[in-house]
Amino acid sequence: VRADVLQTHDGRSKGCGIVEFATAAAAADAVESLNGVEFMGRQIFVREDREASGGGGSGEKGEKGEDDNQSKRVYVGNLSWDVAWQDLKDHMRTAGDVSYAEVMTDHDGRSKGCGIVEFATAEGAKEAIEKLTDTELKGRMIFVREDREQSGGGGGGGGGGGGGGAGG
């Protein structure tokens, strides 16, 4: 139906986008067949978009969510390949006390270009979203948003998630 590339205020790509499909089945097929593939020299990550805004009937949850820590966590995208967890933690510390920082990696240890940061307080996470989106870390403009992935459960990738989403 449509595809949007998210951009900074000056029109540069944030390295992620939203694709809306005509049916939920088409969206599920895209997640299944495209997640983890290489596109234009970079591995892409495709998942269902859980953003509360926009179409697609995402079924919003209450402000608190299901997990108290979820409101303290943020997803950081468009990371340089050479950002380590300590670099991420140091950068995010300007918004509040960081309890945990992780750069997501492939099975071979290569960065996926994104990470999860947990703050001591929900206010720290909110501050990071407001103040650190479109800031530079190791030569790349990062974006910060609420972490919407449930980080429990099995599987090996340490959280998952990524820039592109499939709304539907």
Short mmCIF file of C-alpha atoms in Angstrom, two decimals:
data_model
loop_
_atom_site.label_atom_id
_atom_site.label_comp_id
_atom_site.label_asym_id
_atom_site.label_seq_id
_atom_site.Cartn_x
_atom_site.Cartn_y
_atom_site.Cartn_z
CA VAL A 1 0.00 0.00 0.00
CA ARG A 2 2.77 2.45 0.93
CA ALA A 3 6.35 2.74 2.12
CA ASP A 4 7.92 5.63 4.04
CA VAL A 5 11.60 6.14 4.80
CA LEU A 6 11.99 7.97 8.12
CA GLN A 7 14.07 11.13 7.79
CA THR A 8 15.82 13.65 9.99
CA HIS A 9 14.68 17.27 10.08
CA ASP A 10 17.15 18.05 7.26
CA GLY A 11 15.83 15.26 5.00
CA ARG A 12 18.52 12.62 5.55
CA SER A 13 17.44 9.01 5.96
CA LYS A 14 17.37 7.65 9.51
CA GLY A 15 18.11 4.21 8.12
CA CYS A 16 14.66 2.79 8.73
CA GLY A 17 11.17 2.91 7.35
CA ILE A 18 7.58 1.79 7.63
CA VAL A 19 5.81 -0.31 5.02
CA GLU A 20 2.05 -0.72 5.04
CA PHE A 21 0.65 -3.84 3.41
CA ALA A 22 -2.85 -4.45 2.10
CA THR A 23 -3.33 -7.49 4.33
CA ALA A 24 -1.95 -8.84 7.59
CA ALA A 25 -0.94 -12.00 5.71
CA ALA A 26 1.17 -9.98 3.26
CA ALA A 27 2.85 -8.22 6.16
CA ALA A 28 3.56 -11.53 7.89
CA ASP A 29 5.03 -12.91 4.64
CA ALA A 30 7.35 -9.90 4.39
CA VAL A 31 8.57 -10.37 7.96
CA GLU A 32 9.16 -14.07 7.34
CA SER A 33 10.94 -13.71 4.01
CA LEU A 34 12.85 -10.43 4.41
CA ASN A 35 14.03 -10.27 8.02
CA GLY A 36 17.81 -10.63 8.13
CA VAL A 37 18.44 -10.41 4.38
CA GLU A 38 21.06 -8.15 2.83
CA PHE A 39 19.74 -5.08 1.02
CA MET A 40 22.06 -2.60 -0.69
CA GLY A 41 25.04 -3.89 1.26
CA ARG A 42 23.43 -3.89 4.72
CA GLN A 43 21.48 -6.48 6.61
CA ILE A 44 17.90 -5.36 7.17
CA PHE A 45 15.58 -6.21 10.02
CA VAL A 46 11.88 -6.50 9.36
CA ARG A 47 9.28 -6.88 12.07
CA GLU A 48 5.71 -5.93 12.80
CA ASP A 49 5.42 -2.25 13.65
CA ARG A 50 3.99 -1.70 17.10
CA GLU A 51 3.92 2.09 16.87
CA ALA A 52 0.74 3.48 18.43
CA SER A 53 0.36 6.13 15.72
CA GLY A 54 -0.79 5.54 12.19
CA GLY A 55 -3.10 2.98 10.65
CA GLY A 56 -2.90 -0.73 10.88
CA GLY A 57 -4.93 -1.30 14.04
CA SER A 58 -2.03 -1.96 16.36
CA GLY A 59 -4.12 -2.41 19.52
CA GLU A 60 -2.64 0.15 21.88
CA LYS A 61 -1.78 -0.79 25.42
CA GLY A 62 -1.96 1.48 28.42
CA GLU A 63 0.80 3.95 29.24
CA LYS A 64 2.50 1.59 31.68
CA GLY A 65 2.71 -1.41 29.36
CA GLU A 66 3.03 -4.94 30.63
CA ASP A 67 6.51 -4.67 32.03
CA ASP A 68 7.62 -1.96 34.48
CA ASN A 69 11.09 -1.92 32.95
CA GLN A 70 9.72 -1.43 29.45
CA SER A 71 9.03 2.26 30.11
CA LYS A 72 12.69 2.59 31.16
CA ARG A 73 14.05 1.00 27.96
CA VAL A 74 14.80 2.66 24.67
CA TYR A 75 15.72 1.30 21.27
CA VAL A 76 18.65 3.05 19.59
CA GLY A 77 18.99 2.69 15.83
CA ASN A 78 21.39 3.63 13.04
CA LEU A 79 24.45 2.84 15.14
CA SER A 80 27.85 2.78 13.50
CA TRP A 81 29.24 -0.75 13.13
CA ASP A 82 32.07 0.09 15.53
CA VAL A 83 29.91 1.31 18.45
CA ALA A 84 30.47 -0.93 21.49
CA TRP A 85 28.10 -1.22 24.45
CA GLN A 86 30.35 1.10 26.50
CA ASP A 87 30.21 3.82 23.79
CA LEU A 88 26.43 3.52 23.73
CA LYS A 89 26.17 3.67 27.52
CA ASP A 90 28.47 6.70 27.70
CA HIS A 91 26.49 8.57 25.04
CA MET A 92 23.11 7.78 26.61
CA ARG A 93 24.32 8.73 30.10
CA THR A 94 23.75 12.40 29.23
CA ALA A 95 20.00 11.73 29.51
CA GLY A 96 20.04 9.88 32.83
CA ASP A 97 21.48 7.04 34.89
CA VAL A 98 21.98 4.03 32.59
CA SER A 99 21.44 0.60 34.18
CA TYR A 100 22.13 -1.47 31.07
CA ALA A 101 23.28 -1.02 27.48
CA GLU A 102 23.54 -3.63 24.74
CA VAL A 103 24.54 -3.41 21.10
CA MET A 104 22.69 -6.18 19.28
CA THR A 105 24.89 -8.56 17.33
CA ASP A 106 24.58 -11.36 14.81
CA HIS A 107 25.53 -14.92 15.70
CA ASP A 108 29.04 -14.12 14.44
CA GLY A 109 29.43 -11.12 16.77
CA ARG A 110 28.96 -8.38 14.15
CA SER A 111 26.88 -5.38 15.19
CA LYS A 112 23.34 -5.20 13.84
CA GLY A 113 23.55 -1.40 14.01
CA CYS A 114 21.07 -1.06 16.86
CA GLY A 115 20.89 -1.45 20.60
CA ILE A 116 18.80 -1.38 23.76
CA VAL A 117 19.46 0.91 26.71
CA GLU A 118 17.71 0.67 30.06
CA PHE A 119 17.65 3.68 32.35
CA ALA A 120 17.22 3.71 36.12
CA THR A 121 14.03 5.74 35.65
CA ALA A 122 11.32 6.17 33.03
CA GLU A 123 12.20 9.88 33.05
CA GLY A 124 15.72 9.06 31.86
CA ALA A 125 14.31 7.07 28.96
CA LYS A 126 11.91 9.88 28.06
CA GLU A 127 14.76 12.40 28.20
CA ALA A 128 16.87 10.20 25.89
CA ILE A 129 14.06 10.01 23.33
CA GLU A 130 13.56 13.78 23.42
CA LYS A 131 17.20 14.90 23.59
CA LEU A 132 19.34 12.23 21.93
CA THR A 133 17.42 11.47 18.72
CA ASP A 134 19.36 12.96 15.80
CA THR A 135 22.59 13.24 17.79
CA GLU A 136 25.87 11.95 16.41
CA LEU A 137 27.61 8.87 17.80
CA LYS A 138 30.81 7.71 16.08
CA GLY A 139 29.96 9.56 12.87
CA ARG A 140 26.30 8.51 12.51
CA MET A 141 23.07 10.27 13.38
CA ILE A 142 21.24 7.94 15.76
CA PHE A 143 17.57 7.74 16.58
CA VAL A 144 16.09 6.83 19.94
CA ARG A 145 12.58 5.58 20.57
CA GLU A 146 10.65 3.61 23.16
CA ASP A 147 11.61 -0.06 23.11
CA ARG A 148 8.50 -1.93 22.05
CA GLU A 149 9.95 -5.43 21.88
CA GLN A 150 9.24 -7.87 24.68
CA SER A 151 12.74 -8.92 25.65
CA GLY A 152 11.94 -12.18 27.36
CA GLY A 153 11.53 -15.59 25.87
CA GLY A 154 13.60 -17.95 23.82
CA GLY A 155 15.57 -17.47 20.70
CA GLY A 156 19.08 -16.38 20.19
CA GLY A 157 19.31 -12.81 18.95
CA GLY A 158 19.13 -10.82 22.12
CA GLY A 159 15.96 -8.81 21.63
CA GLY A 160 15.68 -8.45 17.88
CA GLY A 161 13.87 -5.52 16.39
CA GLY A 162 15.11 -3.15 13.81
CA GLY A 163 14.43 -0.21 11.62
CA GLY A 164 11.86 -1.40 9.12
CA GLY A 165 8.45 -2.48 10.21
CA ALA A 166 5.48 -4.09 8.62
CA GLY A 167 2.26 -2.41 9.65
CA GLY A 168 -0.89 -4.06 8.65
#
